Amino acid sequence: MALIQIDGSITDEQNTKKLHPAFLNAAFRPFFWLGALFGALSIPAWALSFLGLIELNLYGGAYAWHLHEMLFGFFPAIMVGFLLTAVQTWTKRKCIEGWWLAALVLTWLLGRITLAFQPAFFRDYTIVIDLLFLPACAGFLARPILQAKMWRNLFFVPILLVMAMMNAVFHFSLSSDSIVDITTISHAMVILAALVMSIMGGRVFPMFTANGTKTPRVNSIGWLEQLSILSIVIVFITTLTQNFVPNTLSIAVLFVAGISNLFRALRWRLWVTLQVPLVWSLHLSYLAMSLGFILLALAKMHLIPSVSIGFHSITVGGMGLMILSMISRVSLGHTGRLIKANVWVTCSVLALSFAAIDRVTGSLLGMEYSIVIASSALLWSIGFLIFVFAYTKILFTENMSR
């Protein structure tokens, strides 16, 4: 039985008898499905609470819960599902499957349950449960990389550990006075997520574009690749230390990050991908992320109403659309299926695209805020629910023969 890997190569799967269900064969299966389901349900739950239509006793209040669960619950689940699957391709070594994977998934799931419902039995351990997940993932990721001496990919381990430390600071800031508040931590986490997207985008988007459109691959420009990534690193630092950094410096690095990544994205030629939904959606997500940095700079110059517009361009348009597109194609490739969007996949990425456009342009145009929140939340939920229903059979059953 042959499998298409993330990098497009084909490897043979050992026909060994497994003592666990297919759902636990690889990390992408449970984390993509549960992460998408959580994303589909949590955003409308928060929107209904924000609009005053329901009352929820969420950890830290609805605002804090929304920030935390999107950045430290939803995003890490998808990222970890991708990394713990991809590392097997990079290193040619098994990473995690079966009941160890089930334990890791349960750790993540318990974090979501305890923060949402705060059951009495777990109340004293809520923070501890939530903090366990990311360090455990870093350990599972580091092991095969160190064994194979694949130093090029080791940097993902400290990124996971930095996320874990930021998660700890977030919890600490909720329970006591801190020099860094939850909003600053959340903004910094968005930038860190953008850094991951920038790194992964540079690695795979040109290849996906060439393979999907049967056109020549665009060669990278060394200085542009370095500037695109380094500028985001500096934005991350200035965001964390914004109370001590001159506003002009923050604006300058935001413009550099936005323009360099925008130029990078344009070089990948969105216009040749318009017939390939699982490629144009990736390009659109990268453009949304790049424009988000520029919008943040404009907000700091008081030329647009709020930095929220820029951050939601990065999160809804960049993070959300990139996640949906990547989990759709990776799930197909890693289960031995043709990487081609059917009508449901196309509808899902279109829904996410309109959610991003609605969330950003609605605020820019001064539309009624409650309407923008409700409509963008609905479109977001539709996009991820389509994935959940369309991919349930794919993720819960054995791989197809090729």
CSV table of N, CA, C and O in Angstrom, one decimal, residues 144-183:
chain,number,residue,atom,x,y,z
A,144,PRO,N,12.2,12.1,17.0
A,144,PRO,CA,12.7,11.6,15.7
A,144,PRO,C,13.7,12.6,15.0
A,144,PRO,O,14.6,12.2,14.3
A,145,ILE,N,13.5,13.9,15.2
A,145,ILE,CA,14.4,14.9,14.6
A,145,ILE,C,15.8,14.7,15.1
A,145,ILE,O,16.8,14.7,14.4
A,146,LEU,N,15.9,14.6,16.4
A,146,LEU,CA,17.3,14.4,17.1
A,146,LEU,C,17.9,13.0,16.6
A,146,LEU,O,19.1,13.0,16.4
A,147,GLN,N,17.1,12.0,16.6
A,147,GLN,CA,17.6,10.7,16.1
A,147,GLN,C,18.1,10.7,14.7
A,147,GLN,O,19.1,10.1,14.4
A,148,ALA,N,17.4,11.5,13.9
A,148,ALA,CA,17.8,11.5,12.5
A,148,ALA,C,18.8,12.7,12.2
A,148,ALA,O,19.3,12.8,11.1
A,149,LYS,N,19.1,13.5,13.2
A,149,LYS,CA,20.0,14.6,13.1
A,149,LYS,C,19.5,15.6,12.0
A,149,LYS,O,20.4,16.1,11.2
A,150,MET,N,18.2,15.8,11.9
A,150,MET,CA,17.6,16.7,10.9
A,150,MET,C,17.5,18.1,11.5
A,150,MET,O,16.4,18.6,11.8
A,151,TRP,N,18.7,18.7,11.7
A,151,TRP,CA,18.7,20.0,12.4
A,151,TRP,C,17.9,21.1,11.7
A,151,TRP,O,17.5,22.0,12.4
A,152,ARG,N,17.7,21.0,10.4
A,152,ARG,CA,17.0,22.0,9.7
A,152,ARG,C,15.5,22.2,10.2
A,152,ARG,O,15.0,23.2,10.1
A,153,ASN,N,15.0,21.1,10.7
A,153,ASN,CA,13.6,21.1,11.2
A,153,ASN,C,13.5,21.2,12.7
A,153,ASN,O,12.3,21.2,13.2
A,154,LEU,N,14.6,21.3,13.4
A,154,LEU,CA,14.5,21.3,14.8
A,154,LEU,C,13.9,22.6,15.4
A,154,LEU,O,13.4,22.7,16.5
A,155,PHE,N,14.0,23.7,14.6
A,155,PHE,CA,13.5,25.0,15.1
A,155,PHE,C,12.0,25.0,15.5
A,155,PHE,O,11.5,25.8,16.2
A,156,PHE,N,11.2,24.0,14.9
A,156,PHE,CA,9.8,23.9,15.3
A,156,PHE,C,9.7,23.6,16.8
A,156,PHE,O,8.7,23.9,17.4
A,157,VAL,N,10.6,22.9,17.4
A,157,VAL,CA,10.6,22.5,18.8
A,157,VAL,C,10.6,23.7,19.7
A,157,VAL,O,9.7,23.9,20.5
A,158,PRO,N,11.6,24.6,19.5
A,158,PRO,CA,11.5,25.8,20.4
A,158,PRO,C,10.3,26.7,20.1
A,158,PRO,O,9.9,27.4,21.0
A,159,ILE,N,9.8,26.7,18.9
A,159,ILE,CA,8.6,27.5,18.6
A,159,ILE,C,7.4,26.9,19.5
A,159,ILE,O,6.7,27.7,20.1
A,160,LEU,N,7.3,25.6,19.6
A,160,LEU,CA,6.3,25.0,20.4
A,160,LEU,C,6.5,25.4,21.9
A,160,LEU,O,5.5,25.6,22.6
A,161,LEU,N,7.7,25.4,22.3
A,161,LEU,CA,8.0,25.7,23.7
A,161,LEU,C,7.8,27.2,24.0
A,161,LEU,O,7.3,27.5,25.1
A,162,VAL,N,8.1,28.0,23.0
A,162,VAL,CA,7.7,29.5,23.2
A,162,VAL,C,6.2,29.6,23.3
A,162,VAL,O,5.7,30.4,24.2
A,163,MET,N,5.5,28.9,22.5
A,163,MET,CA,4.0,28.9,22.6
A,163,MET,C,3.5,28.5,24.0
A,163,MET,O,2.6,29.0,24.6
A,164,ALA,N,4.2,27.4,24.5
A,164,ALA,CA,3.8,26.9,25.8
A,164,ALA,C,4.1,27.9,26.9
A,164,ALA,O,3.3,28.1,27.8
A,165,MET,N,5.2,28.7,26.8
A,165,MET,CA,5.5,29.7,27.8
A,165,MET,C,4.5,30.9,27.7
A,165,MET,O,4.1,31.4,28.7
A,166,MET,N,4.1,31.2,26.5
A,166,MET,CA,3.2,32.3,26.3
A,166,MET,C,1.8,31.9,26.8
A,166,MET,O,1.1,32.7,27.4
A,167,ASN,N,1.5,30.6,26.7
A,167,ASN,CA,0.2,30.1,27.3
A,167,ASN,C,0.2,30.2,28.8
A,167,ASN,O,-0.7,30.6,29.4
A,168,ALA,N,1.4,29.9,29.4
A,168,ALA,CA,1.5,30.0,30.8
A,168,ALA,C,1.4,31.5,31.3
A,168,ALA,O,0.7,31.7,32.3
A,169,VAL,N,2.0,32.4,30.5
A,169,VAL,CA,1.9,33.8,30.9
A,169,VAL,C,0.4,34.3,30.7
A,169,VAL,O,-0.1,35.1,31.5
A,170,PHE,N,-0.3,33.8,29.7
A,170,PHE,CA,-1.7,34.1,29.5
A,170,PHE,C,-2.5,33.7,30.8
A,170,PHE,O,-3.2,34.5,31.3
A,171,HIS,N,-2.3,32.5,31.2
A,171,HIS,CA,-3.0,32.0,32.4
A,171,HIS,C,-2.6,32.9,33.7
A,171,HIS,O,-3.5,33.3,34.5
A,172,PHE,N,-1.3,33.2,33.8
A,172,PHE,CA,-0.9,34.0,34.9
A,172,PHE,C,-1.5,35.4,34.9
A,172,PHE,O,-1.9,35.9,35.9
A,173,SER,N,-1.6,36.0,33.7
A,173,SER,CA,-2.1,37.3,33.6
A,173,SER,C,-3.6,37.4,33.9
A,173,SER,O,-4.1,38.4,34.4
A,174,LEU,N,-4.3,36.3,33.7
A,174,LEU,CA,-5.7,36.2,34.1
A,174,LEU,C,-5.9,36.2,35.6
A,174,LEU,O,-6.9,36.7,36.1
A,175,SER,N,-5.0,35.5,36.3
A,175,SER,CA,-5.2,35.3,37.7
A,175,SER,C,-4.5,36.3,38.6
A,175,SER,O,-4.8,36.4,39.8
A,176,SER,N,-3.6,37.1,38.0
A,176,SER,CA,-2.9,38.1,38.9
A,176,SER,C,-2.4,39.2,38.0
A,176,SER,O,-2.4,39.1,36.7
A,177,ASP,N,-1.9,40.3,38.6
A,177,ASP,CA,-1.4,41.4,37.8
A,177,ASP,C,-0.1,41.0,37.2
A,177,ASP,O,0.8,40.3,37.7
A,178,SER,N,0.1,41.4,35.9
A,178,SER,CA,1.3,41.0,35.2
A,178,SER,C,1.7,42.2,34.3
A,178,SER,O,0.9,43.0,33.9
A,179,ILE,N,3.0,42.2,34.0
A,179,ILE,CA,3.6,43.3,33.2
A,179,ILE,C,3.0,43.1,31.7
A,179,ILE,O,3.0,44.1,31.0
A,180,VAL,N,2.6,41.9,31.4
A,180,VAL,CA,2.1,41.7,30.0
A,180,VAL,C,0.6,41.2,30.2
A,180,VAL,O,0.4,40.2,30.9
A,181,ASP,N,-0.3,41.9,29.6
A,181,ASP,CA,-1.7,41.5,29.7
A,181,ASP,C,-2.1,40.5,28.6
A,181,ASP,O,-1.3,40.2,27.7
A,182,ILE,N,-3.3,39.9,28.8
A,182,ILE,CA,-3.7,38.9,27.9
A,182,ILE,C,-3.9,39.4,26.4
A,182,ILE,O,-3.7,38.6,25.5
A,183,THR,N,-4.2,40.6,26.2
A,183,THR,CA,-4.4,41.1,24.9
A,183,THR,C,-3.0,41.2,24.2
A,183,THR,O,-2.9,40.8,23.0
